[in-house]
Tab-separated table of C-alpha atoms (C1' of nucleotides) in Angstrom:
chain	number	residue	atom	x	y	z
A	1	MET	CA	-41.785	-6.264	28.194
A	2	GLN	CA	-38.343	-7.435	29.139
A	3	VAL	CA	-36.563	-5.212	26.719
A	4	ASP	CA	-35.718	-1.740	27.833
A	5	MET	CA	-37.161	-0.238	24.693
A	6	LYS	CA	-40.579	0.978	25.633
A	7	ILE	CA	-41.403	4.194	23.859
A	8	ASN	CA	-44.214	6.388	25.074
A	9	ARG	CA	-46.327	8.829	23.166
A	10	PRO	CA	-45.096	12.417	23.097
A	11	ARG	CA	-46.253	14.718	25.850
A	12	GLY	CA	-49.628	16.278	25.257
A	13	THR	CA	-50.733	13.663	22.732
A	14	TYR	CA	-53.078	10.743	23.160
A	15	ASP	CA	-54.198	7.604	21.391
A	16	LEU	CA	-57.761	6.895	20.444
A	17	PHE	CA	-59.124	3.387	20.657
A	18	PRO	CA	-62.311	1.964	19.132
A	19	GLU	CA	-64.437	2.559	22.219
A	20	GLU	CA	-63.764	6.295	22.185
A	21	LEU	CA	-63.764	6.578	18.412
A	22	ILE	CA	-67.432	5.615	18.315
A	23	LYS	CA	-68.200	9.040	19.752
A	24	TRP	CA	-65.739	10.833	17.508
A	25	GLN	CA	-67.079	9.284	14.356
A	26	TRP	CA	-70.621	10.005	15.390
A	27	ALA	CA	-69.868	13.653	16.136
A	28	GLU	CA	-67.911	14.066	12.923
A	29	ARG	CA	-70.645	12.516	10.829
A	30	ILE	CA	-73.252	14.869	12.283
A	31	ALA	CA	-71.007	17.846	11.649
A	32	LYS	CA	-70.337	16.899	8.051
A	33	GLU	CA	-74.005	16.310	7.347
A	34	THR	CA	-74.929	19.607	8.916
A	35	PHE	CA	-72.260	21.529	7.042
A	36	GLY	CA	-73.599	19.990	3.869
A	37	GLU	CA	-77.064	21.330	4.638
A	38	TYR	CA	-75.599	24.831	4.697
A	39	GLY	CA	-73.660	24.358	1.508
A	40	PHE	CA	-70.189	23.900	2.961
A	41	SER	CA	-67.689	21.546	1.333
A	42	GLU	CA	-64.555	20.053	2.783
A	43	VAL	CA	-61.033	21.307	2.164
A	44	ARG	CA	-57.850	19.634	3.321
A	45	THR	CA	-54.664	21.590	3.648
A	46	PRO	CA	-51.157	20.587	4.816
A	47	ILE	CA	-50.563	20.339	8.518
A	48	PHE	CA	-47.445	22.474	8.141
A	49	GLU	CA	-47.099	25.798	6.438
A	50	ALA	CA	-44.577	28.603	6.054
A	51	THR	CA	-44.134	30.060	9.545
A	52	GLU	CA	-44.911	33.532	8.293
A	53	LEU	CA	-48.447	32.556	7.360
A	54	PHE	CA	-49.289	32.201	11.028
A	55	SER	CA	-47.301	35.092	12.425
A	56	ARG	CA	-48.925	37.399	9.901
A	57	SER	CA	-52.482	36.211	10.434
A	58	ILE	CA	-52.705	35.345	14.115
A	59	GLY	CA	-50.586	38.299	15.206
A	60	LYS	CA	-46.948	38.608	16.201
A	61	PHE	CA	-47.710	39.484	19.795
A	62	THR	CA	-50.091	36.691	20.595
A	63	ASP	CA	-49.072	33.863	22.883
A	64	ILE	CA	-49.730	31.369	20.133
A	65	VAL	CA	-47.130	32.891	17.861
A	66	GLU	CA	-44.709	33.988	20.551
A	67	LYS	CA	-44.381	30.743	22.434
A	68	GLN	CA	-46.709	27.977	21.341
A	69	MET	CA	-45.737	27.145	17.798
A	70	TYR	CA	-44.019	23.993	16.645
A	71	THR	CA	-41.541	25.653	14.332
A	72	PHE	CA	-38.677	23.883	12.607
A	73	ARG	CA	-36.368	24.259	9.649
A	74	ASP	CA	-36.394	21.829	6.788
A	75	LYS	CA	-33.267	20.654	4.983
A	76	LYS	CA	-33.149	23.754	2.828
A	77	GLY	CA	-33.432	26.028	5.858
A	78	ARG	CA	-37.041	27.096	5.294
A	79	SER	CA	-38.919	27.933	8.441
A	80	LEU	CA	-42.036	25.790	8.703
A	81	THR	CA	-44.657	25.489	11.437
A	82	LEU	CA	-47.178	22.834	12.354
A	83	ARG	CA	-50.487	24.639	12.037
A	84	PRO	CA	-51.828	25.996	15.350
A	85	GLU	CA	-55.192	26.677	13.724
A	86	ALA	CA	-56.659	26.329	10.267
A	87	THR	CA	-58.158	29.613	9.127
A	88	ALA	CA	-54.916	30.983	7.714
A	89	SER	CA	-54.268	27.725	5.866
A	90	VAL	CA	-57.699	27.668	4.294
A	91	ILE	CA	-57.289	31.260	3.105
A	92	ARG	CA	-53.838	30.514	1.750
A	93	ALA	CA	-55.163	27.547	-0.174
A	94	TYR	CA	-58.095	29.549	-1.481
A	95	LEU	CA	-55.840	32.350	-2.697
A	96	GLU	CA	-53.283	29.978	-4.124
A	97	LYS	CA	-55.916	28.270	-6.207
A	98	GLY	CA	-56.893	31.678	-7.527
A	99	GLY	CA	-60.484	31.172	-6.622
A	100	GLU	CA	-61.298	34.645	-5.415
A	101	GLN	CA	-64.630	34.826	-7.092
A	102	GLY	CA	-67.874	35.309	-5.316
A	103	SER	CA	-68.679	33.474	-2.183
A	104	GLU	CA	-67.018	30.252	-1.026
A	105	ARG	CA	-67.967	27.930	1.804
A	106	PHE	CA	-65.425	25.533	3.260
A	107	TYR	CA	-65.227	23.249	6.232
A	108	TYR	CA	-62.212	21.410	7.601
A	109	LEU	CA	-61.393	18.817	10.196
A	110	GLY	CA	-57.994	17.858	11.463
A	111	PRO	CA	-55.223	18.061	14.027
A	112	MET	CA	-53.740	21.345	15.181
A	113	PHE	CA	-50.569	21.801	17.203
A	114	ARG	CA	-49.634	24.098	20.020
A	115	TYR	CA	-46.709	23.699	22.360
A	116	ASP	CA	-48.346	24.304	25.687
A	117	ARG	CA	-48.395	22.647	29.071
A	118	PRO	CA	-51.011	19.864	28.822
A	119	GLN	CA	-54.050	20.160	31.028
A	120	LYS	CA	-57.682	19.188	31.120
A	121	GLY	CA	-59.111	19.833	27.672
A	122	ARG	CA	-55.763	21.047	26.410
A	123	PHE	CA	-53.361	19.021	24.319
A	124	ARG	CA	-50.365	19.646	22.130
A	125	GLN	CA	-52.020	17.892	19.261
A	126	PHE	CA	-55.727	18.546	19.269
A	127	TYR	CA	-58.524	18.407	16.743
A	128	GLN	CA	-60.614	21.216	15.410
A	129	ILE	CA	-63.535	21.140	13.075
A	130	GLY	CA	-64.625	24.419	11.596
A	131	VAL	CA	-66.098	26.416	8.753
A	132	GLU	CA	-65.029	29.463	6.778
A	133	LEU	CA	-67.382	31.563	4.707
A	134	PHE	CA	-65.578	33.874	2.269
A	135	GLY	CA	-67.060	36.816	0.424
A	136	ALA	CA	-70.091	37.551	2.544
A	137	ALA	CA	-70.322	40.971	4.151
A	138	HIS	CA	-73.987	41.032	5.055
A	139	PRO	CA	-74.958	40.647	8.722
A	140	ALA	CA	-77.258	37.849	7.601
A	141	ALA	CA	-74.088	35.836	6.992
A	142	ASP	CA	-73.010	36.368	10.615
A	143	CYS	CA	-76.412	35.216	11.670
A	144	GLU	CA	-76.304	32.143	9.478
A	145	ILE	CA	-72.915	31.100	10.833
A	146	ILE	CA	-74.055	31.496	14.426
A	147	PHE	CA	-77.285	29.712	13.621
A	148	LEU	CA	-75.251	26.867	12.138
A	149	LEU	CA	-73.147	26.683	15.282
A	150	ASN	CA	-76.259	26.579	17.423
A	151	ASP	CA	-77.798	23.947	15.164
A	152	LEU	CA	-74.693	21.792	15.456
A	153	PHE	CA	-74.650	21.873	19.216
A	154	GLN	CA	-78.281	20.895	19.312
A	155	LYS	CA	-77.697	17.961	16.994
A	156	TRP	CA	-74.802	16.879	19.157
A	157	LYS	CA	-77.317	16.859	21.994
A	158	LEU	CA	-75.297	19.088	24.287
A	159	LYS	CA	-77.621	19.738	27.160
A	160	LYS	CA	-76.651	23.232	28.054
A	161	PHE	CA	-74.509	25.603	26.118
A	162	GLU	CA	-74.336	29.355	25.879
A	163	ILE	CA	-73.351	31.575	23.017
A	164	GLN	CA	-71.537	34.745	24.004
A	165	LEU	CA	-71.636	37.536	21.467
A	166	ASN	CA	-69.769	40.770	20.951
A	167	SER	CA	-68.575	43.119	18.271
A	168	LEU	CA	-65.061	44.492	18.001
A	169	GLY	CA	-65.811	46.837	15.129
A	170	CYS	CA	-63.687	47.499	12.082
A	171	ALA	CA	-60.019	48.450	12.166
A	172	VAL	CA	-60.926	52.068	12.849
A	173	CYS	CA	-63.264	51.329	15.750
A	174	LYS	CA	-60.843	48.797	17.161
A	175	GLU	CA	-58.067	51.366	17.172
A	176	LYS	CA	-60.263	53.994	18.770
A	177	TYR	CA	-61.299	51.589	21.472
A	178	ARG	CA	-57.766	50.423	22.030
A	179	LYS	CA	-56.743	54.002	22.690
A	180	ALA	CA	-59.681	54.617	25.009
A	181	LEU	CA	-58.924	51.502	26.984
A	182	PHE	CA	-55.270	52.390	27.200
A	183	ASP	CA	-56.115	55.864	28.477
A	184	TYR	CA	-58.489	54.429	31.026
A	185	LEU	CA	-55.856	52.046	32.323
A	186	LYS	CA	-53.079	54.623	32.352
A	187	GLY	CA	-53.360	55.671	35.941
A	188	ILE	CA	-54.379	52.253	37.246
A	189	SER	CA	-51.862	49.768	38.520
A	190	LEU	CA	-52.700	46.252	37.464
A	191	CYS	CA	-51.153	42.834	38.039
A	192	LYS	CA	-47.750	42.132	36.591
A	193	GLU	CA	-48.983	40.398	33.469
A	194	CYS	CA	-51.540	43.062	32.767
A	195	GLU	CA	-48.925	45.778	32.947
A	196	ALA	CA	-47.097	43.976	30.174
A	197	ARG	CA	-50.299	43.427	28.218
A	198	LYS	CA	-51.108	47.109	28.494
A	199	GLN	CA	-48.075	47.914	26.377
A	200	LYS	CA	-48.166	45.035	23.935
A	201	ASN	CA	-51.819	44.215	23.422
A	202	VAL	CA	-54.257	46.185	25.574
A	203	LEU	CA	-57.337	44.180	24.680
A	204	ARG	CA	-55.850	41.147	26.384
A	205	VAL	CA	-56.223	42.873	29.740
A	206	LEU	CA	-59.951	42.240	29.495
A	207	ASP	CA	-59.315	38.507	29.739
A	208	CYS	CA	-57.509	38.794	33.068
A	209	LYS	CA	-59.149	36.838	35.860
A	210	ASN	CA	-57.235	38.499	38.643
A	211	PRO	CA	-59.923	39.877	41.006
A	212	ALA	CA	-58.160	43.203	41.420
A	213	CYS	CA	-57.922	43.701	37.689
A	214	GLN	CA	-61.479	42.478	37.270
A	215	SER	CA	-62.807	45.265	39.449
A	216	TYR	CA	-61.241	47.817	37.115
A	217	ILE	CA	-62.329	45.931	34.028
A	218	GLU	CA	-65.933	46.105	35.152
A	219	LYS	CA	-65.818	49.866	34.872
A	220	ALA	CA	-63.718	49.956	31.744
A	221	PRO	CA	-65.060	51.448	28.546
A	222	LYS	CA	-66.910	49.017	26.303
A	223	VAL	CA	-66.010	48.308	22.693
A	224	THR	CA	-69.599	48.596	21.656
A	225	ASP	CA	-69.595	52.261	22.678
A	226	TYR	CA	-66.814	52.937	20.203
A	227	LEU	CA	-68.321	51.396	17.101
A	228	CYS	CA	-68.667	53.603	14.027
A	229	ASP	CA	-72.100	53.963	12.471
A	230	ASP	CA	-71.551	51.172	9.964
A	231	CYS	CA	-70.235	48.707	12.507
A	232	SER	CA	-72.928	49.633	14.961
A	233	LEU	CA	-75.628	49.067	12.381
A	234	HIS	CA	-74.050	45.790	11.383
A	235	PHE	CA	-74.064	44.561	14.970
A	236	GLU	CA	-77.668	45.672	15.472
A	237	LYS	CA	-78.685	43.759	12.377
A	238	VAL	CA	-76.880	40.607	13.523
A	239	LYS	CA	-78.757	40.720	16.814
A	240	GLU	CA	-82.029	41.449	15.061
A	241	TYR	CA	-81.629	38.449	12.762
A	242	LEU	CA	-80.624	36.177	15.622
A	243	ASN	CA	-83.765	37.204	17.466
A	244	LEU	CA	-85.787	36.575	14.338
A	245	LEU	CA	-84.467	33.026	14.111
A	246	LYS	CA	-84.759	32.592	17.871
A	247	VAL	CA	-81.106	31.829	18.449
A	248	PRO	CA	-80.345	32.419	22.125
A	249	TYR	CA	-77.217	34.436	22.958
A	250	ASN	CA	-75.696	36.542	25.695
A	251	LEU	CA	-73.987	39.823	25.091
A	252	ASP	CA	-70.517	40.151	26.569
A	253	SER	CA	-68.960	43.513	25.849
A	254	TYR	CA	-65.602	42.376	27.137
A	255	LEU	CA	-65.294	39.337	24.935
A	256	VAL	CA	-62.162	39.660	22.821
A	257	ARG	CA	-60.558	36.808	20.972
A	258	GLY	CA	-57.026	35.562	21.324
A	259	LEU	CA	-56.297	35.973	17.658
A	260	ASP	CA	-55.710	39.469	16.326
A	261	TYR	CA	-57.458	39.100	13.000
A	262	TYR	CA	-61.056	39.353	14.158
A	263	THR	CA	-63.241	42.326	13.224
A	264	ARG	CA	-66.836	43.115	14.067
A	265	THR	CA	-68.768	40.044	15.191
A	266	VAL	CA	-67.056	37.630	17.601
A	267	PHE	CA	-68.620	34.772	19.548
A	268	GLU	CA	-67.777	31.849	21.800
A	269	VAL	CA	-69.665	28.800	23.022
A	270	PHE	CA	-69.386	27.883	26.692
A	271	LEU	CA	-70.720	25.026	28.759
A	272	PRO	CA	-71.832	26.668	32.000
A	273	GLU	CA	-72.061	23.283	33.717
A	274	LEU	CA	-68.316	23.000	33.740
A	275	GLY	CA	-68.164	26.143	35.796
A	276	LYS	CA	-64.901	26.741	34.075
A	277	GLU	CA	-64.390	29.437	31.564
A	278	ILE	CA	-63.329	27.115	28.828
A	279	ALA	CA	-64.698	27.793	25.388
A	280	ILE	CA	-65.675	24.731	23.444
A	281	ALA	CA	-66.068	26.609	20.178
A	282	ALA	CA	-65.314	30.113	18.997
A	283	GLY	CA	-65.191	32.265	15.939
A	284	GLY	CA	-65.933	35.568	14.337
A	285	ARG	CA	-65.656	37.840	11.365
A	286	TYR	CA	-62.303	38.672	9.817
A	287	ASP	CA	-62.920	41.157	7.062
A	288	ASN	CA	-59.318	42.261	6.577
A	289	LEU	CA	-57.436	39.000	6.864
A	290	ILE	CA	-57.729	37.783	3.301
A	291	GLU	CA	-56.372	41.082	2.056
A	292	GLU	CA	-53.578	40.981	4.621
A	293	LEU	CA	-52.588	37.603	3.288
A	294	GLY	CA	-52.262	38.944	-0.222
A	295	GLY	CA	-55.757	38.590	-1.621
A	296	ARG	CA	-58.349	41.088	-2.668
A	297	LYS	CA	-60.382	42.696	0.093
A	298	THR	CA	-62.836	39.937	0.937
A	299	PRO	CA	-65.124	39.897	3.945
A	300	ALA	CA	-65.241	36.558	5.746
A	301	ILE	CA	-66.473	34.802	8.858
A	302	GLY	CA	-65.961	31.411	10.453
A	303	PHE	CA	-65.667	29.334	13.610
A	304	ALA	CA	-63.856	26.322	15.029
A	305	VAL	CA	-64.949	23.694	17.505
A	306	GLY	CA	-62.483	21.960	19.835
A	307	LEU	CA	-63.271	18.304	19.370
A	308	GLU	CA	-61.674	16.963	22.544
A	309	ARG	CA	-63.719	19.371	24.634
A	310	LEU	CA	-66.812	18.502	22.675
A	311	ILE	CA	-66.374	14.743	22.930
A	312	ALA	CA	-65.719	14.966	26.654
A	313	ASN	CA	-69.194	16.411	27.107
A	314	LEU	CA	-71.005	14.179	24.670
A	315	ASP	CA	-73.117	11.115	25.227
A	316	GLY	CA	-72.686	9.850	21.699
A	317	PRO	CA	-74.662	7.200	19.870
A	318	GLU	CA	-76.424	4.303	21.513
A	319	LYS	CA	-76.056	1.211	19.434
A	320	LYS	CA	-73.037	-0.993	19.641
A	321	LYS	CA	-71.609	-3.454	17.203
A	322	SER	CA	-72.547	-7.073	17.523
A	323	PRO	CA	-70.449	-9.357	15.384
A	324	LEU	CA	-71.457	-12.969	14.939
A	325	TYR	CA	-69.044	-15.101	16.928
A	326	LEU	CA	-67.937	-18.412	15.435
A	327	ALA	CA	-67.093	-20.918	18.132
A	328	SER	CA	-65.380	-24.101	17.097
A	329	LEU	CA	-64.349	-27.172	18.974
A	330	GLY	CA	-61.426	-29.348	18.321
A	331	GLU	CA	-59.475	-30.435	15.385
A	332	GLU	CA	-58.108	-29.133	12.113
A	333	LYS	CA	-61.069	-30.276	10.027
A	334	ILE	CA	-63.415	-28.100	12.045
A	335	LEU	CA	-61.016	-25.185	11.949
A	336	LYS	CA	-60.927	-25.323	8.172
A	337	GLU	CA	-64.700	-25.440	7.959
A	338	THR	CA	-64.889	-22.460	10.300
A	339	MET	CA	-62.508	-20.465	8.159
A	340	LYS	CA	-64.550	-21.152	5.050
A	341	LEU	CA	-67.783	-20.305	6.824
A	342	ALA	CA	-66.402	-17.018	8.116
A	343	GLN	CA	-65.533	-15.929	4.585
A	344	ARG	CA	-68.949	-16.929	3.275
A	345	LEU	CA	-70.687	-14.943	5.986
A	346	ARG	CA	-68.551	-11.876	5.412
A	347	ARG	CA	-69.283	-11.941	1.716
A	348	ASN	CA	-72.908	-11.622	2.769
A	349	LYS	CA	-72.154	-8.506	4.768
A	350	ILE	CA	-72.285	-10.189	8.135
A	351	GLN	CA	-69.668	-9.110	10.668
A	352	VAL	CA	-67.810	-12.126	11.937
A	353	ILE	CA	-65.257	-12.843	14.603
A	354	ALA	CA	-64.016	-16.410	14.411
A	355	ASN	CA	-62.149	-18.219	17.124
A	356	TYR	CA	-59.116	-20.142	15.914
A	357	GLU	CA	-57.615	-21.065	19.252
A	358	ALA	CA	-58.117	-24.442	20.858
A	359	ARG	CA	-60.048	-23.075	23.800
A	360	SER	CA	-62.880	-24.521	25.745
A	361	LEU	CA	-66.379	-23.739	24.540
A	362	LYS	CA	-66.927	-22.097	27.870
A	363	SER	CA	-64.185	-19.606	27.331
A	364	GLN	CA	-65.291	-18.985	23.762
A	365	LEU	CA	-68.789	-18.090	24.909
A	366	HIS	CA	-67.282	-15.926	27.559
A	367	GLN	CA	-65.296	-14.062	24.970
A	368	ALA	CA	-68.319	-13.734	22.681
A	369	ASP	CA	-70.159	-12.177	25.577
A	370	ARG	CA	-67.386	-9.687	26.175
A	371	LEU	CA	-67.261	-8.748	22.519
A	372	GLY	CA	-70.950	-7.966	22.608
A	373	SER	CA	-72.067	-10.683	20.202
A	374	LYS	CA	-75.776	-11.271	20.325
A	375	PHE	CA	-75.443	-14.563	18.474
A	376	VAL	CA	-72.864	-17.332	18.448
A	377	LEU	CA	-72.505	-20.042	15.875
A	378	ILE	CA	-71.122	-23.271	17.312
A	379	ILE	CA	-69.570	-26.095	15.341
A	380	GLY	CA	-68.225	-29.255	16.933
A	381	PRO	CA	-67.441	-32.747	15.599
A	382	LYS	CA	-71.079	-33.736	15.619
A	383	GLU	CA	-72.207	-30.679	13.641
A	384	LEU	CA	-69.353	-31.030	11.198
A	385	GLU	CA	-70.444	-34.585	10.536
A	386	GLU	CA	-74.106	-33.714	10.087
A	387	GLY	CA	-73.615	-30.560	8.037
A	388	THR	CA	-75.250	-28.436	10.702
A	389	ALA	CA	-74.375	-25.719	13.157
A	390	ILE	CA	-75.832	-24.468	16.419
A	391	LEU	CA	-77.080	-20.896	16.361
A	392	ARG	CA	-77.184	-19.624	19.909
A	393	ASP	CA	-79.092	-16.547	20.963
A	394	MET	CA	-77.026	-15.157	23.802
A	395	LYS	CA	-79.788	-13.080	25.252
A	396	GLY	CA	-82.269	-15.811	26.012
A	397	SER	CA	-79.841	-18.733	25.924
A	398	ARG	CA	-81.962	-20.279	23.199
A	399	GLN	CA	-80.326	-22.224	20.470
A	400	THR	CA	-81.406	-23.944	17.319
A	401	VAL	CA	-79.689	-26.440	15.101
A	402	ILE	CA	-79.586	-25.247	11.535
A	403	LYS	CA	-78.264	-26.679	8.312
A	404	ARG	CA	-75.061	-25.062	7.181
A	405	GLU	CA	-76.324	-24.713	3.630
A	406	ASN	CA	-79.170	-22.394	4.680
A	407	LEU	CA	-76.999	-20.572	7.136
A	408	ILE	CA	-77.093	-17.158	5.510
A	409	GLU	CA	-80.865	-17.131	5.178
A	410	LYS	CA	-81.344	-18.320	8.724
A	411	ILE	CA	-79.079	-15.687	10.142
A	412	LYS	CA	-80.687	-12.909	8.161
A	413	GLU	CA	-84.043	-14.187	9.338
A	414	VAL	CA	-83.028	-13.817	12.916
A	415	GLY	CA	-82.408	-10.157	12.182
A	416	LYS	CA	-79.600	-7.997	13.316
A	417	VAL	CA	-76.868	-10.306	14.299
B	1	G	C1'	-43.233	29.561	31.133
B	2	U	C1'	-44.931	29.273	36.942
B	3	G	C1'	-46.978	26.358	41.059
B	4	A	C1'	-49.048	21.949	43.573
B	5	G	C1'	-50.027	16.676	43.770
B	6	U	C1'	-49.053	11.727	42.085
B	7	G	C1'	-45.831	7.541	39.920
B	8	U	C1'	-46.339	-0.077	43.440
B	9	A	C1'	-49.421	-6.428	38.986
B	10	G	C1'	-53.014	-5.417	32.481
B	11	C	C1'	-56.598	-1.812	35.465
B	12	U	C1'	-58.042	0.655	40.453
B	13	C	C1'	-55.320	1.099	44.642
B	14	A	C1'	-53.268	-0.464	49.929
B	15	G	C1'	-48.395	-0.702	52.210
B	16	C	C1'	-44.618	4.339	52.852
B	17	U	C1'	-43.188	7.777	61.077
B	18	G	C1'	-36.929	2.774	57.332
B	19	G	C1'	-35.864	-4.029	58.983
B	20	U	C1'	-42.588	-9.557	59.602
B	21	U	C1'	-39.726	-12.397	56.406
B	22	U	C1'	-40.669	-14.912	49.342
B	23	A	C1'	-44.379	-6.708	48.315
B	24	G	C1'	-50.497	-7.216	49.131
B	25	A	C1'	-56.098	-6.621	47.904
B	26	G	C1'	-60.081	-6.036	44.433
B	27	C	C1'	-61.104	-6.236	39.248
B	28	A	C1'	-59.364	-8.669	34.852
B	29	C	C1'	-57.200	-13.133	32.823
B	30	U	C1'	-56.646	-18.815	32.767
B	31	G	C1'	-58.373	-23.484	34.670
B	32	G	C1'	-61.831	-26.299	37.673
B	33	A	C1'	-66.662	-27.327	40.447
B	34	C	C1'	-70.501	-27.842	35.561
B	35	U	C1'	-65.998	-34.196	31.030
B	36	G	C1'	-69.466	-29.391	24.221
B	37	U	C1'	-72.558	-23.876	26.564
B	38	G	C1'	-71.290	-16.997	28.677
B	39	G	C1'	-73.510	-13.494	32.177
B	40	C	C1'	-74.411	-15.535	39.177
B	41	U	C1'	-71.538	-18.303	43.047
B	42	C	C1'	-67.306	-20.976	45.045
B	43	C	C1'	-62.124	-22.843	44.625
B	44	A	C1'	-57.242	-22.626	42.534
B	45	G	C1'	-53.457	-20.399	39.501
B	46	U	C1'	-50.524	-16.529	36.578
B	47	U	C1'	-48.638	-11.523	36.709
B	48	G	C1'	-44.381	-6.964	39.340
B	49	U	C1'	-36.550	-4.247	37.384
B	50	C	C1'	-42.410	-0.634	43.891
B	51	G	C1'	-41.131	5.365	37.143
B	52	C	C1'	-35.607	6.098	36.333
B	53	C	C1'	-30.617	7.616	38.362
B	54	G	C1'	-27.878	8.673	42.498
B	55	G	C1'	-27.264	9.564	47.926
B	56	U	C1'	-28.023	8.490	53.411
B	57	U	C1'	-27.988	3.648	56.044
B	58	C	C1'	-25.808	-2.557	58.474
B	59	G	C1'	-30.644	-2.420	55.789
B	60	A	C1'	-34.867	1.787	51.293
B	61	A	C1'	-41.247	0.636	47.887
B	62	U	C1'	-40.639	3.513	52.548
B	63	C	C1'	-35.917	9.077	54.008
B	64	C	C1'	-33.051	12.885	50.790
B	65	G	C1'	-31.523	14.967	45.902
B	66	G	C1'	-31.983	14.909	40.759
B	67	U	C1'	-34.625	13.362	36.460
B	68	C	C1'	-38.686	11.808	33.479
B	69	A	C1'	-43.869	11.104	33.049
B	70	C	C1'	-48.897	11.897	34.363
B	71	U	C1'	-52.813	14.963	36.724
B	72	C	C1'	-54.652	19.615	38.295
B	73	A	C1'	-54.342	24.924	38.673
B	74	C	C1'	-52.095	29.629	36.754
B	75	C	C1'	-51.081	31.382	31.915
B	76	C	C1'	-53.169	30.839	27.137
B	77	C	C1'	-56.796	28.909	24.085
B	78	A	C1'	-60.649	25.297	20.934
RNA sequence: GUGAGUGUAGCUCAGCUGGUUUAGAGCACUGGACUGUGGCUCCAGUUGUCGCCGGUUCGAAUCCGGUCACUCACCCCA
């Protein structure tokens, strides 16, 4: 560390080491298995796309597009952006492949990027795992997606989570409501930000946590009172099906999402224990988006889970790895025998960590202990000579001398090493 | 983008109303007590451009300014 060359990771990013990755891999495996049960298959898309893909889908006047995108020009001057979310990418890929036939079910997992001030549960590079169901208009599809989300959280063993549900209606209802809300707020003076939101994107006012604004919001008109007959029926059906399948949910008439493309059903998952209003997963229906991105009119619905927020609240799996530790004492001849043994063991699917340093047996056992090895194989001059090895059970400090030729059988006999 | 707090050994931190001297503790690490046997105990040892740059001063880890980074909150969102 003498050299003045230390380079740190970029702001808002983090490194993952084996200890933490145990949880990640566990959570990811459960998600993939579960998605499979519902017929979803993985897609992988580039982590950068044409900038316009995001400004058109997410909405020009959202914070994400206005100030949080990692946008750059390539050598030919094309404007590209590191994806801030994946839905638009998945649609783009789906359309580009020309696969607009019938229903499609995709899931994805990968890093997303938003230039934002880092904070608890908020990073500049963060991971999302999510699903997209294309070509399903029926409220039963909404129900299935929410059921899937609920199922996932149960399998992840999250103790307490709440699903908040709302409906924004179709483009017509949304517009009607927007007008009604705007009219309601006309004579009311709100906080500085809300005054700006009023002009640019009225629905955002509902998210304001300012107590003064909140008191007005409580009396504000509700979206659900502005739904057309079709949208209203759709929402009723979604709730009916959720009740049928016994999926618990709370209605929140002021839940709007940060992305403009949502229509009808929207939902978020919260952990009330945190006391903080941070969503750990969210999603909804977006019946117009595929068309807006150049496809045929195709109803669709999906959700995304923030993995960092999930992992932070997860216990994860129990069992740890326990490699067999090979301790060796002394000279070159023993070292060579150890190297050969290690390879033989590995070929028999036994995890091995071999010590090659000339350290005391004491320190080797110490290290084996730290690495979580349940068994240690010891070879010294005497064992080398006699063609044996000492198999030590770390738990009970019992050890037996075994012949090196029956080593594999003996170790498998002992069980999980 | 706005605000607040923090930056001292690998880790957690003490010292910080300027001068006790060579900047400390615990954990970790290495060795020994136990000459080829971990987890407990005891002993010894190693480790630092006191985040970086500049200023005030006879003298700065300590005060001031700037800068960078981290943390938290606002904002926004998963």
